[in-house]
Short mmCIF file of C-alpha atoms and ligand atoms in Angstrom, two decimals:
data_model
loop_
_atom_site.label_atom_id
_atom_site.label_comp_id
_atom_site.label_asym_id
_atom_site.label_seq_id
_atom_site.Cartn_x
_atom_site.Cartn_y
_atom_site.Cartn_z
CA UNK A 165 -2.40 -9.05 -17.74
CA UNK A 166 0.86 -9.95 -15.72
CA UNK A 167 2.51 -8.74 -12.94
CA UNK A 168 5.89 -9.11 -11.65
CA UNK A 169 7.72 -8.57 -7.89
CA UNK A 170 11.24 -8.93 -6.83
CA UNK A 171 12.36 -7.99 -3.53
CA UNK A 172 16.09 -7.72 -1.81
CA UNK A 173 17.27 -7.67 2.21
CA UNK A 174 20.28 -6.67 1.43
CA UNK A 175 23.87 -8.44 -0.66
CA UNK A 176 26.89 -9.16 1.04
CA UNK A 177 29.33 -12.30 2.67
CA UNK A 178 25.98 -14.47 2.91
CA UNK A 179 26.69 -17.96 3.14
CA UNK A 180 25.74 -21.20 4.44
CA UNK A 181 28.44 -21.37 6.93
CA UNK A 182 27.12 -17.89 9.25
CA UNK A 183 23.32 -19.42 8.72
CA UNK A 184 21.87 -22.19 11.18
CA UNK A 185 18.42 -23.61 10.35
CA UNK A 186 16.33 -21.00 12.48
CA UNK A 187 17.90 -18.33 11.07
CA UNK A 188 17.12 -19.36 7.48
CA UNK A 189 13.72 -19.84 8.56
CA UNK A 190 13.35 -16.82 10.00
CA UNK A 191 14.48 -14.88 6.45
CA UNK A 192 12.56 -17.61 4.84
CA UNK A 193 9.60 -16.18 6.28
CA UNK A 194 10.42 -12.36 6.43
CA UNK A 195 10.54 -12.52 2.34
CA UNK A 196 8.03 -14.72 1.81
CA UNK A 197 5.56 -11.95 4.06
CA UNK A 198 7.06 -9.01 2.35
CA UNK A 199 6.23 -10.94 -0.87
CA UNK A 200 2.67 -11.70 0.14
CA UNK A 201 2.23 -7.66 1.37
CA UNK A 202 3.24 -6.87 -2.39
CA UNK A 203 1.78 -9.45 -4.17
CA UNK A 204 -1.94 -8.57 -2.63
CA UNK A 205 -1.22 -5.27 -3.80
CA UNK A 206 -0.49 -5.88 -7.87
CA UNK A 207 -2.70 -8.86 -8.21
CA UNK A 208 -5.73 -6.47 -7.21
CA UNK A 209 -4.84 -4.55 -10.38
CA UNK A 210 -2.76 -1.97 -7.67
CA UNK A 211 0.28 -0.15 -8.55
CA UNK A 212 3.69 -1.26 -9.03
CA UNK A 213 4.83 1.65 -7.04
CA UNK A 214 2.31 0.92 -4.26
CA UNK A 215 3.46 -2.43 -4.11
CA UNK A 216 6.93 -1.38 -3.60
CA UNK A 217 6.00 0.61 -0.70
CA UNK A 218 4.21 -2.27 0.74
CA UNK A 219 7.12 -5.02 -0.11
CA UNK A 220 9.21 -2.88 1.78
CA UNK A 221 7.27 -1.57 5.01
CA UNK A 222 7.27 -5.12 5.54
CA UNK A 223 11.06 -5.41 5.59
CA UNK A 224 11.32 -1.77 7.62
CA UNK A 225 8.89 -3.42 10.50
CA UNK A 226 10.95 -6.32 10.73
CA UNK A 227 13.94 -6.23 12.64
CA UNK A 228 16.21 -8.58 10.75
CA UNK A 229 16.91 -5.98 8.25
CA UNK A 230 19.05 -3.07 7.66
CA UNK A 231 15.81 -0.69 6.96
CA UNK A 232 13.27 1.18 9.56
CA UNK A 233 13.30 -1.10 12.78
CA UNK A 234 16.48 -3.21 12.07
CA UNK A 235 18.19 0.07 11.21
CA UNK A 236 22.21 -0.13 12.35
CA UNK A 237 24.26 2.65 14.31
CA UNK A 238 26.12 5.52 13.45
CA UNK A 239 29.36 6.65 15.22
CA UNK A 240 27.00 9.00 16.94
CA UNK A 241 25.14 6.00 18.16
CA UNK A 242 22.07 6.92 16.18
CA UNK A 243 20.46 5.55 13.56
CA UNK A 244 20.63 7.33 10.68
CA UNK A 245 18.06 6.35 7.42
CA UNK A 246 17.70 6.66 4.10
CA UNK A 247 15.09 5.30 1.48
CA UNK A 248 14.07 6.33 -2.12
CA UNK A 249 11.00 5.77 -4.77
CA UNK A 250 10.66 5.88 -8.20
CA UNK A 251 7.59 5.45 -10.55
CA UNK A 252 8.86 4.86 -13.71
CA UNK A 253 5.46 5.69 -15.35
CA UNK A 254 6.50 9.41 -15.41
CA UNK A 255 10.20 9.74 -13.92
CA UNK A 256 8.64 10.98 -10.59
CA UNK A 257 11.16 10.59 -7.62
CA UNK A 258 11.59 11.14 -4.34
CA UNK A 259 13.74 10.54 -1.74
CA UNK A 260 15.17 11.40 2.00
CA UNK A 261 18.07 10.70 4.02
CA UNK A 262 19.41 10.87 7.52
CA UNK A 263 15.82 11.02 8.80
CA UNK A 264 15.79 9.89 12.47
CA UNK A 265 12.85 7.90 14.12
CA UNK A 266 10.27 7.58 10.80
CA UNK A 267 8.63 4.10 11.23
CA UNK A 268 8.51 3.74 7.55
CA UNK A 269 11.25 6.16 5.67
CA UNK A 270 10.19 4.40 2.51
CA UNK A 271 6.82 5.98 2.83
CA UNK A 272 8.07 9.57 3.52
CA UNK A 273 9.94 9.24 0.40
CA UNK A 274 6.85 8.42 -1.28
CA UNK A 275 5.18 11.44 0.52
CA UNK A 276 8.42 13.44 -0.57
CA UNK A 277 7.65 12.36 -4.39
CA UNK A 278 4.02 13.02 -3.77
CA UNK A 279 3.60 16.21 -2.47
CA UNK A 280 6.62 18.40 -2.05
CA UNK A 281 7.10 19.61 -4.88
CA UNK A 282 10.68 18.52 -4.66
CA UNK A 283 12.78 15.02 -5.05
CA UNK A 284 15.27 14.93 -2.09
CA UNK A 285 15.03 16.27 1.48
CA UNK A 286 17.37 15.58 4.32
CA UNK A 287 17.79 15.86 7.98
CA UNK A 288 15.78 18.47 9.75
CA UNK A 289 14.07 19.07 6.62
CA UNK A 290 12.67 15.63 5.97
CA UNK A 291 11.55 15.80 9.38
CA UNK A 292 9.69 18.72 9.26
CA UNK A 293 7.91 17.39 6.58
CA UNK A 294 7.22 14.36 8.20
CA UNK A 295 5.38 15.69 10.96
CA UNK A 296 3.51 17.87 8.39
CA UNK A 297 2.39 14.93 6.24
CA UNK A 298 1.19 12.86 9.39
CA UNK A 299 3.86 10.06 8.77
CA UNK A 300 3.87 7.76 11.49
CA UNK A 301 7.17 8.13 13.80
CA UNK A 302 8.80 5.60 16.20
CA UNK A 303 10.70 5.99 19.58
CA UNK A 304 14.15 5.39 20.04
CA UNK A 305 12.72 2.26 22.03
CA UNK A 306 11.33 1.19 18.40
CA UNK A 307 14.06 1.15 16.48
CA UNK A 308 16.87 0.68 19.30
CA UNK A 309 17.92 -3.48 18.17
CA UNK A 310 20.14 -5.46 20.53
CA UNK A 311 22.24 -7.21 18.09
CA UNK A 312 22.53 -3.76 15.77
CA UNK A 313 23.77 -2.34 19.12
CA UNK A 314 26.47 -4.56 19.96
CA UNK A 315 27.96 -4.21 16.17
CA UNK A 316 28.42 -0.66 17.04
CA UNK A 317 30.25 -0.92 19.84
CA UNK A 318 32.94 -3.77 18.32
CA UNK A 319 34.35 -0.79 16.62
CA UNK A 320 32.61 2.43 17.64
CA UNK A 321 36.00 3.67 18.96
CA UNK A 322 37.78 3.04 15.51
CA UNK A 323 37.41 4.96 12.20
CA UNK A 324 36.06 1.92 11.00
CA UNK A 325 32.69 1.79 8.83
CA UNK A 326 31.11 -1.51 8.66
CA UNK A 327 29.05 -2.87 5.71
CA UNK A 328 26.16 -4.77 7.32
CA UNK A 329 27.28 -7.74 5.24
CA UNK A 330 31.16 -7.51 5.06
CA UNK A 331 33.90 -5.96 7.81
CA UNK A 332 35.41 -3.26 5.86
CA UNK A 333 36.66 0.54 5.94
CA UNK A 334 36.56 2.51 3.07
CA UNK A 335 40.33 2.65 2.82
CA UNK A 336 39.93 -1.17 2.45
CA UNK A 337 41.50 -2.30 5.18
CA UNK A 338 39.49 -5.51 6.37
CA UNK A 339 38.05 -5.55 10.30
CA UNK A 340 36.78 -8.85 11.71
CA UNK A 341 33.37 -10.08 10.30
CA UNK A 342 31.39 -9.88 13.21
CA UNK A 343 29.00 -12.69 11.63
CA UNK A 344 26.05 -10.90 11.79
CA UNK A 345 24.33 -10.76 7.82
CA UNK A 346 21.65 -8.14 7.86
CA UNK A 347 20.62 -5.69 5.05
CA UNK A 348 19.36 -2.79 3.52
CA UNK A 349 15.96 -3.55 1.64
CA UNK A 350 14.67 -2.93 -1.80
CA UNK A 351 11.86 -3.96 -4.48
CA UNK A 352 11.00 -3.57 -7.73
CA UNK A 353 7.42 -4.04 -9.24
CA UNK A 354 5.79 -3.90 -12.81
CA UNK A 355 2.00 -4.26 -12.59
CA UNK A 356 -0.55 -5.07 -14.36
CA UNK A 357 -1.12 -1.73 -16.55
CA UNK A 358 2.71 -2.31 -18.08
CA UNK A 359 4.09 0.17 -15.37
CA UNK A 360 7.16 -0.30 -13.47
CA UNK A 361 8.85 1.26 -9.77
CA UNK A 362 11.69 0.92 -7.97
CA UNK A 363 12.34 1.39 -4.30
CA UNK A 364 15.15 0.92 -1.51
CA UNK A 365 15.35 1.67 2.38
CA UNK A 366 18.28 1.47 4.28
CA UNK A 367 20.21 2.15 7.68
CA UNK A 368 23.16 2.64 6.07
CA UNK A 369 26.82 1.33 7.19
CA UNK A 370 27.38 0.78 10.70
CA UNK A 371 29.25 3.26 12.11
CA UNK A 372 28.85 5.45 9.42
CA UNK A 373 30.05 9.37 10.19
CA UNK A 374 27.15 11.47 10.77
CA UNK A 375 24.96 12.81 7.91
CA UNK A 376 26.82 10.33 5.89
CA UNK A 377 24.71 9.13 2.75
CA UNK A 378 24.63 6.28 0.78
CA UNK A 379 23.78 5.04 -2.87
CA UNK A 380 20.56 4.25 -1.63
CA UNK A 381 18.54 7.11 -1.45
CA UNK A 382 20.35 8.40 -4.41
CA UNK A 383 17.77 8.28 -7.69
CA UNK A 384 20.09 6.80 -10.50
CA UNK A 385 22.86 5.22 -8.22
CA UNK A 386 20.83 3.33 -5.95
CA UNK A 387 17.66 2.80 -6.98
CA UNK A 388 15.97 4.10 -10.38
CA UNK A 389 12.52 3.19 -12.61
CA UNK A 390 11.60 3.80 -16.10
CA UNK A 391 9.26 1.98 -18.36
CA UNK A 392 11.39 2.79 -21.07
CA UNK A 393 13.74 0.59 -19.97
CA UNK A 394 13.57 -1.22 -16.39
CA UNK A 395 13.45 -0.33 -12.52
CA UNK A 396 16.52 -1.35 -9.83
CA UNK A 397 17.13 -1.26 -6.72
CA UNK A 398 20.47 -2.08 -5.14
CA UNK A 399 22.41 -3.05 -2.48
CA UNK A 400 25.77 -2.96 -1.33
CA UNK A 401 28.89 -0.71 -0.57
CA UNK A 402 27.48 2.37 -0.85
CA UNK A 403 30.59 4.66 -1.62
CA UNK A 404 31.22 2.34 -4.78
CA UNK A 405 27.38 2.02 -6.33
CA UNK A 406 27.36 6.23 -5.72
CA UNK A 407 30.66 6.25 -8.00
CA UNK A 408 29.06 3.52 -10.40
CA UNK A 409 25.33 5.37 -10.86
CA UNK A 410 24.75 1.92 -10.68
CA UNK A 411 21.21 1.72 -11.58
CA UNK A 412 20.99 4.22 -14.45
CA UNK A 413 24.37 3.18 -15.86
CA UNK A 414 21.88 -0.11 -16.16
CA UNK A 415 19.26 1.46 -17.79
CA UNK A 416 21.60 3.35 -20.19
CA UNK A 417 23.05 0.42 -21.52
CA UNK A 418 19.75 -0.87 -22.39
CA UNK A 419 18.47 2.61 -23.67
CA UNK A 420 21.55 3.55 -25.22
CA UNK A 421 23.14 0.42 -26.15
CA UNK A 422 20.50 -1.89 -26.98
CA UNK A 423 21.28 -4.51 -23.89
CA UNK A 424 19.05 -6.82 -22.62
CA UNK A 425 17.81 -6.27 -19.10
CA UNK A 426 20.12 -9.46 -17.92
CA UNK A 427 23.12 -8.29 -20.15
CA UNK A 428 23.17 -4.67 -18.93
CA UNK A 429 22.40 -6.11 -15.17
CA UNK A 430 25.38 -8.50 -15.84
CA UNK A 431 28.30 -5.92 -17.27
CA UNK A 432 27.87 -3.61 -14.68
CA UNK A 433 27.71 -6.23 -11.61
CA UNK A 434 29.81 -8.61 -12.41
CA UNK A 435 32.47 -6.54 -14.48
CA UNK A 436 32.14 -2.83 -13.86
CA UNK A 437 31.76 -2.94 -10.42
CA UNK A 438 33.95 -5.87 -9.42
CA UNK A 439 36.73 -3.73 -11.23
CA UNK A 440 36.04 -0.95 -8.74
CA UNK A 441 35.63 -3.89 -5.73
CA UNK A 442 31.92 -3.15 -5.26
CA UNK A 443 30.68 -5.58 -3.80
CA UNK A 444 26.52 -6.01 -3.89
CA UNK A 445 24.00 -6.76 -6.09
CA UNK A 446 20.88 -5.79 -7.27
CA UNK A 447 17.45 -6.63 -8.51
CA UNK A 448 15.80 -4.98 -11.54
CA UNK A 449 12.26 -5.44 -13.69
CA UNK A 450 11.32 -4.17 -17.05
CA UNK A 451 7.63 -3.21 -18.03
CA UNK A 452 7.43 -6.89 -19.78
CA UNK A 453 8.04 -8.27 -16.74
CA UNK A 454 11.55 -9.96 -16.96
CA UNK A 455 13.30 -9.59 -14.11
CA UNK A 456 16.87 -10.18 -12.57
CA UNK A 457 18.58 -10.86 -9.30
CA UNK A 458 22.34 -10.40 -9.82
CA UNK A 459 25.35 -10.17 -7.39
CA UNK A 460 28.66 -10.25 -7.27
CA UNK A 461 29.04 -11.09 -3.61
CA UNK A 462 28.51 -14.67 -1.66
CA UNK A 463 24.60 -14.01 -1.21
CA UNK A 464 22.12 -11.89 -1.56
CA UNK A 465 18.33 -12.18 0.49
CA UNK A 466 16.19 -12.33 -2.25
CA UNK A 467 12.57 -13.17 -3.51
CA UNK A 468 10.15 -13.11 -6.63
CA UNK A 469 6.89 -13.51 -7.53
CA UNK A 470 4.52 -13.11 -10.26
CA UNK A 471 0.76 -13.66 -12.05
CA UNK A 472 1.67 -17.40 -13.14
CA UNK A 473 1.86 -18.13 -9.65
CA UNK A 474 5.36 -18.58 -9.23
CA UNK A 475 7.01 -17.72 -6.03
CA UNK A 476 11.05 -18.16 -4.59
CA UNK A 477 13.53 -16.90 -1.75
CA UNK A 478 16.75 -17.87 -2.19
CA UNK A 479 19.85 -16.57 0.23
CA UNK A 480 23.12 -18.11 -1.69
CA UNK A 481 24.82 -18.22 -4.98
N1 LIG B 737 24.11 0.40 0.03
C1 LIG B 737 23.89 0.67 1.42
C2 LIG B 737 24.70 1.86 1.84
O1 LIG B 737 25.86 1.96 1.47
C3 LIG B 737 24.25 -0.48 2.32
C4 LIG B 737 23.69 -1.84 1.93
O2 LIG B 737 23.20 -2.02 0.82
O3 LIG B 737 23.73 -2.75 2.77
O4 LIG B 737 24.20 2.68 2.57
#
């Protein structure tokens, strides 16, 4: 039987000019690894949803991206996460947001979808059921990041919000790129029993107002599974992919419509949401194992792998 993973770090103004030669390396190797944490996972007959988890704890530990350790700053000067899971075995979901100093958030989700009874807790809530569930925390120290840091304060004293990827407000009105190309993470797995999951983890927008919340966390706009038809996870501006239900508008076409899984990707990235100026991408999976990376923006971080062996990371168009 055959397995399929695709992973993302995150869409956005990624192009050769803001990348020198270690810093390709260094993403070369951060998706190849959380490739490699998945891939051990599905090829031992595991599940795609575990493998999700593990694709993306390995992005959350690693400070380059958007997610867990690499998280960026609100205007609070906090950072504020949010991360979702689906299993699109049975439609379970969950999902948390705003949670504040959770190592992994993409495993409290799981726990959320697990063993709550619910789909979506936030704040003080998702906390308190953190420290009931025995998820691991971090310090402050953890999850403070230099680089992450010094975004903030460019435009902490403006009303500015900052896509990690893109300077932008969300009246549109452009702020300087600060150059720096980091992003929210995702994956999407269908193993080797014909089952398929989707998760993403994210920090959000820098400078984001408090208890803001993104498409990420959001089950059907920014990340969705069902066998039935495919699993996504995306990444992007946030505001747009919430307005979109970007990932079940995908999975409606197909259901509904009859599109393939790289037609239905296609409409809605390249004309749905580029008629709304969304810029992002995302990567999606159906229980066959087909799978797409699509974007609409310069690049997107992005990696595969499969059963026959083959294995990519790719940054740019
Ligand atoms: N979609 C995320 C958000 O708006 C950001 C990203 O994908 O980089 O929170």
């Amino acid at each position: 039987m055959s397995y399929t993973l695709v992973i993302h770090g995150g869409a956005g103004n990624i192009t050769p000019a803001i990348m020198n030669a270690t810093q390709e390396a260094e993403y070369t190797a951060a998706l190849h690894e959380s490739l490699k944490a998945g891939n051990s996972i599905l090829k031992n007959g595991g599940t795609a949803t575990d493998a999700v988890i593990a694709a993306i704890c390995s992005m959350e530990d690693n400070p380059l991206f958007n997610a867990g350790r690499g998280a960026v700053f609100t205007k609070k000067g906090l950072n504020e996460m949010d991360a979702a899971i689906m299993d699109g075995s049975n439609l379970a979901a969950g999902a948390v947001a705003g949670v504040r100093n959770i190592k992994n958030p993409i495993r409290l989700a799981s726990e959320v979808m697990l063993h709550s009874g619910h789909v979506f807790l936030a704040n003080e809530g998702a906390s308190e059921f953190a420290l009931k569930q025995g998820v691991e925390m971090a310090t402050d120290e953890y999850l403070f990041n230099q680089s992450r840091y010094d975004q903030w304060m460019e435009i902490r004293d403006t009303d500015f919000t900052q896509l990690d990827h893109k300077g932008d407000n969300l009246k549109g009105t452009a702020v300087p790129d600060t150059g720096h190309k980091f992003g929210t993470v995702g994956a999407v797995a269908c193993d080797i029993h014909g089952n398929i999951a989707a998760g993403t983890s994210t920090g959000g927008m820098t400078n984001k107002r408090f208890n803001r919340i993104g498409d990420s966390p959001v089950i059907g706009a920014g990340t969705y599974a069902n066998n039935a038809t495919c699993a996504v996870s995306c990444t992007g501006h946030g505001e747009l992919f919430l307005r979109a239900v970007v990932a079940y508008d995908v999975s409606c076409l197909m259901e509904y419509k009859g599109l393939s899984l790289h037609d239905a990707c296609e409409v809605v990235v390249k004309d749905k949401l580029v008629k709304l100026d969304g810029e992002g991408g995302l990567i999606a999976v159906n229980a066959r194992g087909d799978y797409e990376l699509c974007f609409n923006s310069a690049g997107m971080y992005r990696g595969m792998c499969n059963s026959e062996g083959k294995e990519m990371v790719a940054f740019y168009k």
